[in-house]
mmCIF file of C-alpha atoms and ligand atoms in Angstrom:
data_model
loop_
_atom_site.group_PDB
_atom_site.id
_atom_site.type_symbol
_atom_site.label_atom_id
_atom_site.label_comp_id
_atom_site.label_asym_id
_atom_site.label_seq_id
_atom_site.Cartn_x
_atom_site.Cartn_y
_atom_site.Cartn_z
ATOM 1 C CA MET A 24 53.511 173.091 261.959
ATOM 2 C CA SER A 25 55.177 172.938 258.571
ATOM 3 C CA ASN A 26 56.213 169.416 259.038
ATOM 4 C CA GLN A 27 52.524 168.461 258.985
ATOM 5 C CA ILE A 28 52.151 169.369 255.349
ATOM 6 C CA ARG A 29 53.614 167.053 252.763
ATOM 7 C CA LYS A 30 51.792 167.692 249.408
ATOM 8 C CA ILE A 31 49.922 170.307 247.849
ATOM 9 C CA ALA A 32 47.928 170.828 244.624
ATOM 10 C CA VAL A 33 47.393 173.786 242.308
ATOM 11 C CA LEU A 34 44.766 174.587 239.578
ATOM 12 C CA THR A 35 43.787 177.380 237.313
ATOM 13 C CA SER A 36 40.248 177.861 236.564
ATOM 14 C CA GLY A 37 37.479 180.026 234.976
ATOM 15 C CA GLY A 38 38.515 182.759 232.427
ATOM 16 C CA ASP A 39 42.313 182.602 231.904
ATOM 17 C CA ALA A 40 44.341 185.741 232.824
ATOM 18 C CA PRO A 41 47.979 186.691 231.908
ATOM 19 C CA GLY A 42 50.165 185.833 234.986
ATOM 20 C CA MET A 43 48.439 182.741 235.945
ATOM 21 C CA ASN A 44 51.466 180.801 234.787
ATOM 22 C CA ALA A 45 53.745 182.950 236.894
ATOM 23 C CA CYS A 46 51.379 182.284 239.820
ATOM 24 C CA ALA A 47 51.210 178.483 239.397
ATOM 25 C CA ARG A 48 54.931 178.422 239.070
ATOM 26 C CA ALA A 49 55.371 180.461 242.253
ATOM 27 C CA VAL A 50 53.131 177.926 244.126
ATOM 28 C CA ALA A 51 55.085 175.141 242.782
ATOM 29 C CA ARG A 52 58.506 176.490 243.304
ATOM 30 C CA THR A 53 57.926 177.777 246.706
ATOM 31 C CA ALA A 54 56.470 174.586 247.826
ATOM 32 C CA LEU A 55 59.281 172.507 246.226
ATOM 33 C CA ALA A 56 61.767 174.944 247.922
ATOM 34 C CA ARG A 57 60.091 173.904 251.259
ATOM 35 C CA GLY A 58 60.481 170.196 250.619
ATOM 36 C CA LEU A 59 56.707 169.777 249.594
ATOM 37 C CA GLU A 60 55.440 167.485 246.969
ATOM 38 C CA VAL A 61 53.400 169.328 244.357
ATOM 39 C CA ILE A 62 50.718 168.251 241.904
ATOM 40 C CA GLY A 63 48.681 170.021 239.417
ATOM 41 C CA PHE A 64 45.027 169.390 238.161
ATOM 42 C CA LEU A 65 44.523 170.033 234.519
ATOM 43 C CA GLY A 66 41.583 172.200 233.159
ATOM 44 C CA GLY A 67 40.339 173.806 236.357
ATOM 45 C CA TYR A 68 37.806 171.970 238.479
ATOM 46 C CA SER A 69 37.233 169.393 235.645
ATOM 47 C CA GLY A 70 40.641 168.168 236.381
ATOM 48 C CA LEU A 71 39.264 167.124 239.850
ATOM 49 C CA LEU A 72 36.245 165.607 238.431
ATOM 50 C CA GLU A 73 38.082 163.653 235.628
ATOM 51 C CA ASP A 74 41.133 162.957 237.682
ATOM 52 C CA LYS A 75 43.588 164.783 235.456
ATOM 53 C CA MET A 76 46.645 164.994 237.671
ATOM 54 C CA VAL A 77 50.232 165.952 236.671
ATOM 55 C CA LYS A 78 53.287 165.845 239.148
ATOM 56 C CA LEU A 79 55.043 169.281 239.146
ATOM 57 C CA GLY A 80 58.825 169.327 239.598
ATOM 58 C CA HIS A 81 61.279 172.064 239.263
ATOM 59 C CA ASN A 82 61.515 172.016 235.443
ATOM 60 C CA ASP A 83 57.855 171.461 234.789
ATOM 61 C CA VAL A 84 57.293 175.032 235.538
ATOM 62 C CA SER A 85 60.311 176.340 233.601
ATOM 63 C CA ASN A 86 59.823 178.924 230.740
ATOM 64 C CA ILE A 87 56.404 179.981 231.811
ATOM 65 C CA VAL A 88 56.888 183.156 234.148
ATOM 66 C CA ASN A 89 56.616 185.218 231.023
ATOM 67 C CA ARG A 90 53.754 183.468 229.088
ATOM 68 C CA GLY A 91 50.238 184.228 228.906
ATOM 69 C CA GLY A 92 47.421 181.487 229.222
ATOM 70 C CA THR A 93 47.839 178.814 231.638
ATOM 71 C CA PHE A 94 49.945 175.538 231.240
ATOM 72 C CA LEU A 95 47.420 173.922 233.539
ATOM 73 C CA TYR A 96 44.681 174.806 231.271
ATOM 74 C CA SER A 97 41.268 176.122 232.364
ATOM 75 C CA ASP A 98 37.688 175.389 232.070
ATOM 76 C CA ARG A 99 34.230 176.293 233.051
ATOM 77 C CA CYS A 100 33.072 173.063 234.827
ATOM 78 C CA LEU A 101 29.239 173.257 235.533
ATOM 79 C CA ASP A 102 29.263 169.681 237.004
ATOM 80 C CA PHE A 103 31.523 170.924 239.841
ATOM 81 C CA LYS A 104 28.470 172.918 241.032
ATOM 82 C CA THR A 105 26.398 169.874 241.613
ATOM 83 C CA PRO A 106 26.605 167.827 244.841
ATOM 84 C CA GLU A 107 27.798 164.718 242.843
ATOM 85 C CA GLY A 108 30.391 166.798 241.186
ATOM 86 C CA MET A 109 31.498 168.137 244.535
ATOM 87 C CA ALA A 110 31.783 164.604 246.098
ATOM 88 C CA LYS A 111 33.887 163.661 243.138
ATOM 89 C CA ALA A 112 36.161 166.594 243.489
ATOM 90 C CA VAL A 113 36.579 165.838 247.307
ATOM 91 C CA ALA A 114 37.305 162.285 246.538
ATOM 92 C CA CYS A 115 39.909 163.126 244.139
ATOM 93 C CA CYS A 116 41.598 165.505 246.655
ATOM 94 C CA LYS A 117 41.651 162.671 249.150
ATOM 95 C CA LYS A 118 42.883 160.051 246.687
ATOM 96 C CA TYR A 119 46.040 162.061 246.151
ATOM 97 C CA GLU A 120 46.454 162.910 249.881
ATOM 98 C CA ILE A 121 46.816 166.527 249.538
ATOM 99 C CA ASP A 122 47.073 168.732 252.499
ATOM 100 C CA GLY A 123 45.798 171.637 250.597
ATOM 101 C CA ILE A 124 44.857 173.011 247.238
ATOM 102 C CA VAL A 125 45.546 176.586 245.653
ATOM 103 C CA CYS A 126 42.846 177.545 243.239
ATOM 104 C CA ILE A 127 43.696 180.331 240.969
ATOM 105 C CA GLY A 128 40.871 182.234 239.079
ATOM 106 C CA GLY A 129 37.994 184.765 239.216
ATOM 107 C CA ASP A 130 35.085 185.111 241.350
ATOM 108 C CA GLY A 131 33.414 181.911 240.132
ATOM 109 C CA THR A 132 36.613 179.963 240.971
ATOM 110 C CA LEU A 133 36.711 181.543 244.427
ATOM 111 C CA ARG A 134 33.124 180.556 245.009
ATOM 112 C CA GLY A 135 34.075 176.918 243.955
ATOM 113 C CA ALA A 136 37.087 177.023 246.277
ATOM 114 C CA THR A 137 34.892 178.310 248.961
ATOM 115 C CA ASP A 138 32.633 175.289 248.561
ATOM 116 C CA LEU A 139 35.767 172.898 248.475
ATOM 117 C CA SER A 140 36.863 174.370 251.785
ATOM 118 C CA ASN A 141 33.367 174.101 253.258
ATOM 119 C CA HIS A 142 33.658 170.246 252.372
ATOM 120 C CA GLY A 143 36.803 169.914 254.386
ATOM 121 C CA ILE A 144 39.430 170.470 251.748
ATOM 122 C CA PRO A 145 41.934 172.954 252.954
ATOM 123 C CA THR A 146 41.924 175.694 250.243
ATOM 124 C CA ILE A 147 43.592 178.792 249.476
ATOM 125 C CA GLY A 148 42.253 181.207 246.630
ATOM 126 C CA LEU A 149 44.251 183.422 244.496
ATOM 127 C CA THR A 150 42.626 186.151 242.414
ATOM 128 C CA GLY A 151 43.391 185.465 238.746
ATOM 129 C CA SER A 152 41.215 187.504 236.459
ATOM 130 C CA ILE A 153 41.724 190.156 234.005
ATOM 131 C CA ASP A 154 38.449 192.032 235.344
ATOM 132 C CA ASN A 155 39.641 193.153 238.573
ATOM 133 C CA ASP A 156 36.311 192.247 240.026
ATOM 134 C CA ILE A 157 36.955 190.637 243.405
ATOM 135 C CA THR A 158 35.646 193.102 245.902
ATOM 136 C CA ALA A 159 37.938 191.977 248.640
ATOM 137 C CA SER A 160 41.019 192.673 246.728
ATOM 138 C CA ASP A 161 42.279 195.891 245.242
ATOM 139 C CA TYR A 162 43.884 193.788 242.329
ATOM 140 C CA THR A 163 43.501 190.655 240.268
ATOM 141 C CA ILE A 164 46.243 188.981 238.374
ATOM 142 C CA GLY A 165 46.089 189.678 234.663
ATOM 143 C CA PHE A 166 44.253 193.197 235.133
ATOM 144 C CA ASP A 167 47.386 195.305 234.210
ATOM 145 C CA THR A 168 48.316 193.153 231.121
ATOM 146 C CA ALA A 169 44.757 193.258 229.765
ATOM 147 C CA MET A 170 44.739 196.962 230.250
ATOM 148 C CA ASN A 171 48.015 197.548 228.496
ATOM 149 C CA THR A 172 46.801 195.300 225.678
ATOM 150 C CA VAL A 173 43.507 197.508 225.486
ATOM 151 C CA CYS A 174 45.654 200.587 225.522
ATOM 152 C CA GLU A 175 47.794 199.311 222.679
ATOM 153 C CA MET A 176 44.769 198.364 220.471
ATOM 154 C CA ILE A 177 43.075 201.835 221.157
ATOM 155 C CA ASP A 178 46.153 203.768 220.228
ATOM 156 C CA ARG A 179 46.186 201.896 216.901
ATOM 157 C CA LEU A 180 42.511 202.662 216.450
ATOM 158 C CA ARG A 181 43.124 206.297 217.225
ATOM 159 C CA ASP A 182 45.798 206.482 214.548
ATOM 160 C CA THR A 183 43.355 205.499 211.927
ATOM 161 C CA CYS A 184 40.378 207.467 213.267
ATOM 162 C CA GLU A 185 42.687 210.605 213.022
ATOM 163 C CA SER A 186 43.598 209.979 209.405
ATOM 164 C CA HIS A 187 39.930 209.360 208.578
ATOM 165 C CA ALA A 188 38.155 211.635 210.915
ATOM 166 C CA ARG A 189 36.307 208.695 212.498
ATOM 167 C CA CYS A 190 34.898 207.639 215.834
ATOM 168 C CA ASN A 191 35.497 204.228 217.279
ATOM 169 C CA VAL A 192 33.372 202.664 219.860
ATOM 170 C CA VAL A 193 35.492 200.060 221.560
ATOM 171 C CA GLU A 194 34.038 197.333 223.553
ATOM 172 C CA VAL A 195 36.333 195.688 226.208
ATOM 173 C CA MET A 196 35.819 192.724 228.348
ATOM 174 C CA GLY A 197 35.250 193.002 232.239
ATOM 175 C CA ARG A 198 31.932 190.932 232.812
ATOM 176 C CA ASP A 199 29.712 193.020 234.993
ATOM 177 C CA CYS A 200 32.791 195.196 236.013
ATOM 178 C CA GLY A 201 33.678 198.404 234.156
ATOM 179 C CA GLU A 202 37.221 198.665 235.575
ATOM 180 C CA ILE A 203 38.929 197.970 232.210
ATOM 181 C CA ALA A 204 36.635 200.217 230.119
ATOM 182 C CA LEU A 205 36.997 203.066 232.737
ATOM 183 C CA ARG A 206 40.780 203.020 233.229
ATOM 184 C CA THR A 207 41.675 202.330 229.723
ATOM 185 C CA GLY A 208 39.209 205.104 228.730
ATOM 186 C CA ILE A 209 41.102 207.609 230.875
ATOM 187 C CA ALA A 210 44.496 206.380 229.904
ATOM 188 C CA CYS A 211 43.596 206.523 226.066
ATOM 189 C CA GLY A 212 41.881 209.820 226.152
ATOM 190 C CA ALA A 213 38.251 208.602 225.403
ATOM 191 C CA VAL A 214 35.826 211.177 224.862
ATOM 192 C CA ALA A 215 33.269 209.112 226.843
ATOM 193 C CA VAL A 216 33.199 205.763 228.890
ATOM 194 C CA ALA A 217 30.069 203.574 229.435
ATOM 195 C CA ILE A 218 30.271 201.143 232.224
ATOM 196 C CA PRO A 219 27.557 199.321 234.345
ATOM 197 C CA GLU A 220 28.519 201.015 237.633
ATOM 198 C CA VAL A 221 27.753 204.574 236.593
ATOM 199 C CA PRO A 222 24.731 205.915 234.444
ATOM 200 C CA PHE A 223 25.777 206.825 231.197
ATOM 201 C CA ASP A 224 24.754 210.266 229.839
ATOM 202 C CA GLU A 225 24.347 209.317 226.136
ATOM 203 C CA ALA A 226 22.973 212.690 225.074
ATOM 204 C CA ALA A 227 25.941 214.556 226.845
ATOM 205 C CA ALA A 228 28.480 212.309 225.075
ATOM 206 C CA ILE A 229 26.835 212.931 221.762
ATOM 207 C CA ALA A 230 26.798 216.610 222.339
ATOM 208 C CA LYS A 231 30.503 216.515 223.354
ATOM 209 C CA ILE A 232 31.474 214.803 220.013
ATOM 210 C CA LYS A 233 29.474 217.377 218.012
ATOM 211 C CA ALA A 234 31.100 220.314 219.819
ATOM 212 C CA LEU A 235 34.660 218.894 219.582
ATOM 213 C CA LYS A 236 34.178 218.098 216.039
ATOM 214 C CA ALA A 237 33.038 221.785 215.472
ATOM 215 C CA GLU A 238 36.194 222.813 216.948
ATOM 216 C CA GLY A 239 38.234 220.681 214.621
ATOM 217 C CA LYS A 240 38.777 217.360 216.418
ATOM 218 C CA ARG A 241 39.077 214.442 214.025
ATOM 219 C CA ASN A 242 39.326 211.233 216.166
ATOM 220 C CA PHE A 243 37.007 210.126 218.861
ATOM 221 C CA ILE A 244 37.335 207.035 221.006
ATOM 222 C CA VAL A 245 34.580 205.726 223.293
ATOM 223 C CA THR A 246 35.004 202.804 225.537
ATOM 224 C CA VAL A 247 32.245 200.586 226.473
ATOM 225 C CA SER A 248 32.320 197.650 229.084
ATOM 226 C CA GLU A 249 30.943 194.354 227.735
ATOM 227 C CA GLY A 250 28.662 194.423 230.890
ATOM 228 C CA LEU A 251 26.411 196.638 228.942
ATOM 229 C CA GLY A 252 25.451 193.901 226.454
ATOM 230 C CA LYS A 253 25.040 195.036 222.938
ATOM 231 C CA TYR A 254 24.907 198.721 223.887
ATOM 232 C CA GLY A 255 28.219 199.516 222.247
ATOM 233 C CA GLU A 256 27.042 198.529 218.823
ATOM 234 C CA ASP A 257 23.830 200.530 219.247
ATOM 235 C CA LEU A 258 25.779 203.495 220.480
ATOM 236 C CA ALA A 259 28.172 203.519 217.492
ATOM 237 C CA LYS A 260 25.207 203.687 215.230
ATOM 238 C CA LYS A 261 23.566 206.625 217.184
ATOM 239 C CA ILE A 262 26.826 208.617 217.214
ATOM 240 C CA GLN A 263 27.205 208.352 213.583
ATOM 241 C CA ALA A 264 23.543 209.228 212.875
ATOM 242 C CA GLU A 265 23.525 212.326 215.191
ATOM 243 C CA THR A 266 27.016 213.659 214.855
ATOM 244 C CA GLU A 267 27.666 212.707 211.202
ATOM 245 C CA VAL A 268 31.061 211.438 212.379
ATOM 246 C CA GLU A 269 31.695 207.986 210.715
ATOM 247 C CA THR A 270 31.619 205.513 213.580
ATOM 248 C CA LYS A 271 33.124 202.195 213.772
ATOM 249 C CA PHE A 272 32.487 199.493 216.502
ATOM 250 C CA ALA A 273 35.313 197.287 217.457
ATOM 251 C CA ARG A 274 34.907 194.380 220.036
ATOM 252 C CA LEU A 275 38.350 193.545 221.421
ATOM 253 C CA ALA A 276 37.080 190.382 222.984
ATOM 254 C CA HIS A 277 39.517 187.528 223.767
ATOM 255 C CA VAL A 278 42.612 189.268 222.392
ATOM 256 C CA VAL A 279 42.786 190.895 225.575
ATOM 257 C CA ARG A 280 43.204 187.678 227.553
ATOM 258 C CA GLY A 281 46.258 186.581 225.873
ATOM 259 C CA GLY A 282 49.755 187.838 225.709
ATOM 260 C CA ASN A 283 52.878 187.956 227.967
ATOM 261 C CA PRO A 284 52.050 189.353 231.462
ATOM 262 C CA THR A 285 53.551 192.598 232.333
ATOM 263 C CA LEU A 286 56.110 193.153 235.234
ATOM 264 C CA ARG A 287 53.066 194.201 237.564
ATOM 265 C CA ASP A 288 51.308 190.812 236.925
ATOM 266 C CA ARG A 289 54.341 188.678 236.994
ATOM 267 C CA LEU A 290 55.446 190.197 240.342
ATOM 268 C CA THR A 291 51.903 190.180 242.027
ATOM 269 C CA ALA A 292 51.352 186.607 240.787
ATOM 270 C CA SER A 293 54.649 185.459 242.011
ATOM 271 C CA GLU A 294 54.149 187.109 245.496
ATOM 272 C CA MET A 295 50.560 185.737 245.763
ATOM 273 C CA GLY A 296 51.732 182.199 244.838
ATOM 274 C CA ALA A 297 54.580 182.208 247.463
ATOM 275 C CA LYS A 298 52.155 183.690 249.972
ATOM 276 C CA ALA A 299 49.609 180.912 249.402
ATOM 277 C CA VAL A 300 52.287 178.262 250.133
ATOM 278 C CA GLU A 301 53.639 180.133 253.192
ATOM 279 C CA LEU A 302 50.187 180.391 254.763
ATOM 280 C CA MET A 303 49.637 176.657 254.268
ATOM 281 C CA LEU A 304 52.828 175.992 255.948
ATOM 282 C CA GLU A 305 51.624 178.118 258.895
ATOM 283 C CA GLY A 306 48.572 175.903 258.917
ATOM 284 C CA LYS A 307 46.316 178.690 257.609
ATOM 285 C CA THR A 308 43.936 177.712 254.908
ATOM 286 C CA ASN A 309 40.398 178.529 253.717
ATOM 287 C CA LEU A 310 41.531 181.977 252.742
ATOM 288 C CA VAL A 311 41.923 184.284 249.747
ATOM 289 C CA VAL A 312 45.180 186.198 249.354
ATOM 290 C CA VAL A 313 44.246 189.574 248.417
ATOM 291 C CA GLU A 314 45.962 192.923 247.741
ATOM 292 C CA ARG A 315 44.983 195.873 250.170
ATOM 293 C CA ASN A 316 46.921 199.271 250.021
ATOM 294 C CA SER A 317 49.702 197.535 248.104
ATOM 295 C CA GLU A 318 50.066 194.694 250.740
ATOM 296 C CA LEU A 319 49.134 191.038 250.318
ATOM 297 C CA VAL A 320 46.891 189.943 253.292
ATOM 298 C CA ALA A 321 44.952 186.846 254.006
ATOM 299 C CA CYS A 322 41.201 187.184 253.925
ATOM 300 C CA ASP A 323 38.584 184.472 254.993
ATOM 301 C CA ILE A 324 37.392 182.786 251.865
ATOM 302 C CA ASN A 325 33.654 182.878 253.040
ATOM 303 C CA TYR A 326 33.994 186.575 254.068
ATOM 304 C CA SER A 327 35.539 187.271 250.504
ATOM 305 C CA HIS A 328 32.672 185.552 248.819
ATOM 306 C CA ILE A 329 29.955 187.317 250.864
ATOM 307 C CA VAL A 330 31.563 190.838 250.464
ATOM 308 C CA ASP A 331 31.620 190.212 246.720
ATOM 309 C CA ARG A 332 28.039 189.332 246.814
ATOM 310 C CA MET A 333 27.166 192.390 248.780
ATOM 311 C CA TYR A 334 29.010 194.509 246.389
ATOM 312 C CA LYS A 335 27.261 192.952 243.311
ATOM 313 C CA GLY A 336 23.804 193.109 244.927
ATOM 314 C CA LYS A 337 23.540 189.370 245.086
ATOM 315 C CA LEU A 338 23.171 188.716 248.844
ATOM 316 C CA LYS A 339 20.854 185.993 249.600
ATOM 317 C CA ASP A 340 18.676 185.553 252.954
ATOM 318 C CA GLY A 341 20.808 184.469 255.725
ATOM 319 C CA ASP A 342 24.203 185.286 254.016
ATOM 320 C CA LEU A 343 24.997 187.891 256.649
ATOM 321 C CA ASP A 344 23.927 185.754 259.666
ATOM 322 C CA PRO A 345 27.346 184.226 260.569
ATOM 323 C CA TYR A 346 28.865 187.801 260.868
ATOM 324 C CA SER A 347 28.957 190.292 263.667
ATOM 325 C CA ALA A 348 27.682 193.706 263.462
ATOM 326 C CA GLU A 349 31.313 194.932 263.186
ATOM 327 C CA GLU A 350 32.101 192.646 260.291
ATOM 328 C CA ILE A 351 29.089 193.564 258.361
ATOM 329 C CA ALA A 352 30.018 197.206 258.839
ATOM 330 C CA SER A 353 33.606 196.459 257.529
ATOM 331 C CA MET A 354 31.881 194.682 254.407
ATOM 332 C CA LYS A 355 29.768 197.833 253.925
ATOM 333 C CA GLU A 356 32.802 200.096 254.242
ATOM 334 C CA LEU A 357 34.666 197.990 251.667
ATOM 335 C CA CYS A 358 31.877 198.095 249.208
ATOM 336 C CA ALA A 359 31.389 201.820 249.642
ATOM 337 C CA TYR A 360 35.037 202.342 249.132
ATOM 338 C CA ARG A 361 35.016 200.345 245.824
ATOM 339 C CA LYS A 362 32.067 202.268 244.614
ATOM 340 C CA ALA A 363 33.597 205.690 245.527
ATOM 341 C CA GLU A 364 36.869 204.685 243.688
ATOM 342 C CA ILE A 365 34.985 204.024 240.532
ATOM 343 C CA GLU A 366 32.929 207.178 240.739
ATOM 344 C CA ARG A 367 36.209 209.202 241.502
ATOM 345 C CA LEU A 368 37.834 207.855 238.365
ATOM 346 C CA TYR A 369 34.644 208.272 236.327
ATOM 347 C CA ALA A 370 34.357 211.894 237.320
ATOM 348 C CA LEU A 371 37.877 212.538 235.493
ATOM 349 C CA VAL A 372 36.672 211.141 232.170
ATOM 350 C CA ASP A 373 34.582 214.328 231.184
ATOM 351 C CA ASP A 374 36.998 216.884 232.293
ATOM 352 C CA LEU A 375 40.019 215.207 230.374
ATOM 353 C CA ALA A 376 38.129 214.498 227.257
HETATM 354 P P1 LIG B 422 35.839 182.821 236.903
HETATM 355 O O1 LIG B 422 36.627 182.192 237.839
HETATM 356 O O2 LIG B 422 36.832 183.454 235.845
HETATM 357 O O3 LIG B 422 35.006 183.840 237.489
HETATM 358 P P2 LIG B 422 33.735 181.123 236.232
HETATM 359 O O4 LIG B 422 32.602 181.963 236.730
HETATM 360 O O5 LIG B 422 33.266 180.333 234.930
HETATM 361 O O6 LIG B 422 34.971 181.838 235.992
HETATM 362 O O7 LIG B 422 33.900 180.084 237.371
HETATM 363 C C1 LIG B 422 34.874 179.032 237.021
HETATM 364 C C2 LIG B 422 34.440 177.785 237.720
HETATM 365 O O8 LIG B 422 34.218 177.902 239.107
HETATM 366 C C3 LIG B 422 33.086 177.269 237.132
HETATM 367 O O9 LIG B 422 33.179 176.623 235.971
HETATM 368 C C4 LIG B 422 32.685 176.220 238.152
HETATM 369 O O10 LIG B 422 33.322 175.121 238.184
HETATM 370 C C5 LIG B 422 33.189 176.997 239.434
HETATM 371 N N1 LIG B 422 32.088 177.845 240.026
HETATM 372 C C6 LIG B 422 31.582 179.044 239.519
HETATM 373 N N2 LIG B 422 30.542 179.598 240.086
HETATM 374 C C7 LIG B 422 30.241 178.564 241.174
HETATM 375 C C8 LIG B 422 29.392 178.369 242.100
HETATM 376 N N3 LIG B 422 28.295 179.388 242.318
HETATM 377 N N4 LIG B 422 29.460 177.298 243.142
HETATM 378 C C9 LIG B 422 30.531 176.406 242.854
HETATM 379 N N5 LIG B 422 31.399 176.466 241.853
HETATM 380 C C10 LIG B 422 31.279 177.440 241.113
#
């Protein structure tokens, strides 16, 4: 089977994440080691539409395993979603006679990869996102680094909060997913955590700050997910008004996207990249490589997309039609597991604060 494949492509798309470089490098190096030709497209799906191709040899991916960002650049390409854009992207893949393409990115990127595969381009999706919001996977590349960065920032804020007897409400990225806010909240000793997945008991959080202040506590950290819109800013004002603890609001924003990837992200990225190439060599495509129970496994790209929609409450009429009752049951089970995991962690916050 392997001798049927000659050339593969790789791109990174959507929001960048630390570890994307390590991942693209692993794709390139594994493919080169197996005697394949490798090309990259620059700037995500725009690179396909605008024909921005680079050949990738061994040295082209040197010195990046440890670096944040993505040397292939990234983009949000709206034209790719149109029939004309898709036709251009398919034509570009055909022009370079690639036998498959590895698309590294978040849920939007995987959605795009699903469309590409459904248009006849053999595709493998890899989960690169700081948000950890791909339902089919326990883990997305960049999540660990982003959380470590948040922890470092919050630890710094805590120092100054302690000196000045302040509260800091810290908003972190994650789109509609509260995982970063939740896990860093626990790891940084937040007094409260507000995320989209679980109703937030604002009155209880404020009462807790008042009670702890009365006992002599000086510093308070609250983490809020960006998925709650401007709520973090409002909450900071309310906390200050009701507790008389001076309260600052900090939006960590894009600082959390950058920086050198942690060992966890470098390793997972490397393993995922290598796995993508091995799958292609076995003639297996239209898959997403996901982590389940500490193991990397291949998941059908359409299935991954639909279970993601199910979890996010975005299912459309007919989405489940291609699937058997057994498959639908397994999707529901996975969604329930994800929800339960978030609720389990959330339940820790109050007791630990
Ligand atoms: P991420 O991959 O980090 O979730 P985006 O949601 O911006 O980031 O998606 C990245 C790119 O994937 C988009 O710019 C677009 O080119 C493509 N994409 C996103 N959503 C879709 C969709 N529904 N259909 C086809 N392509 C999509």
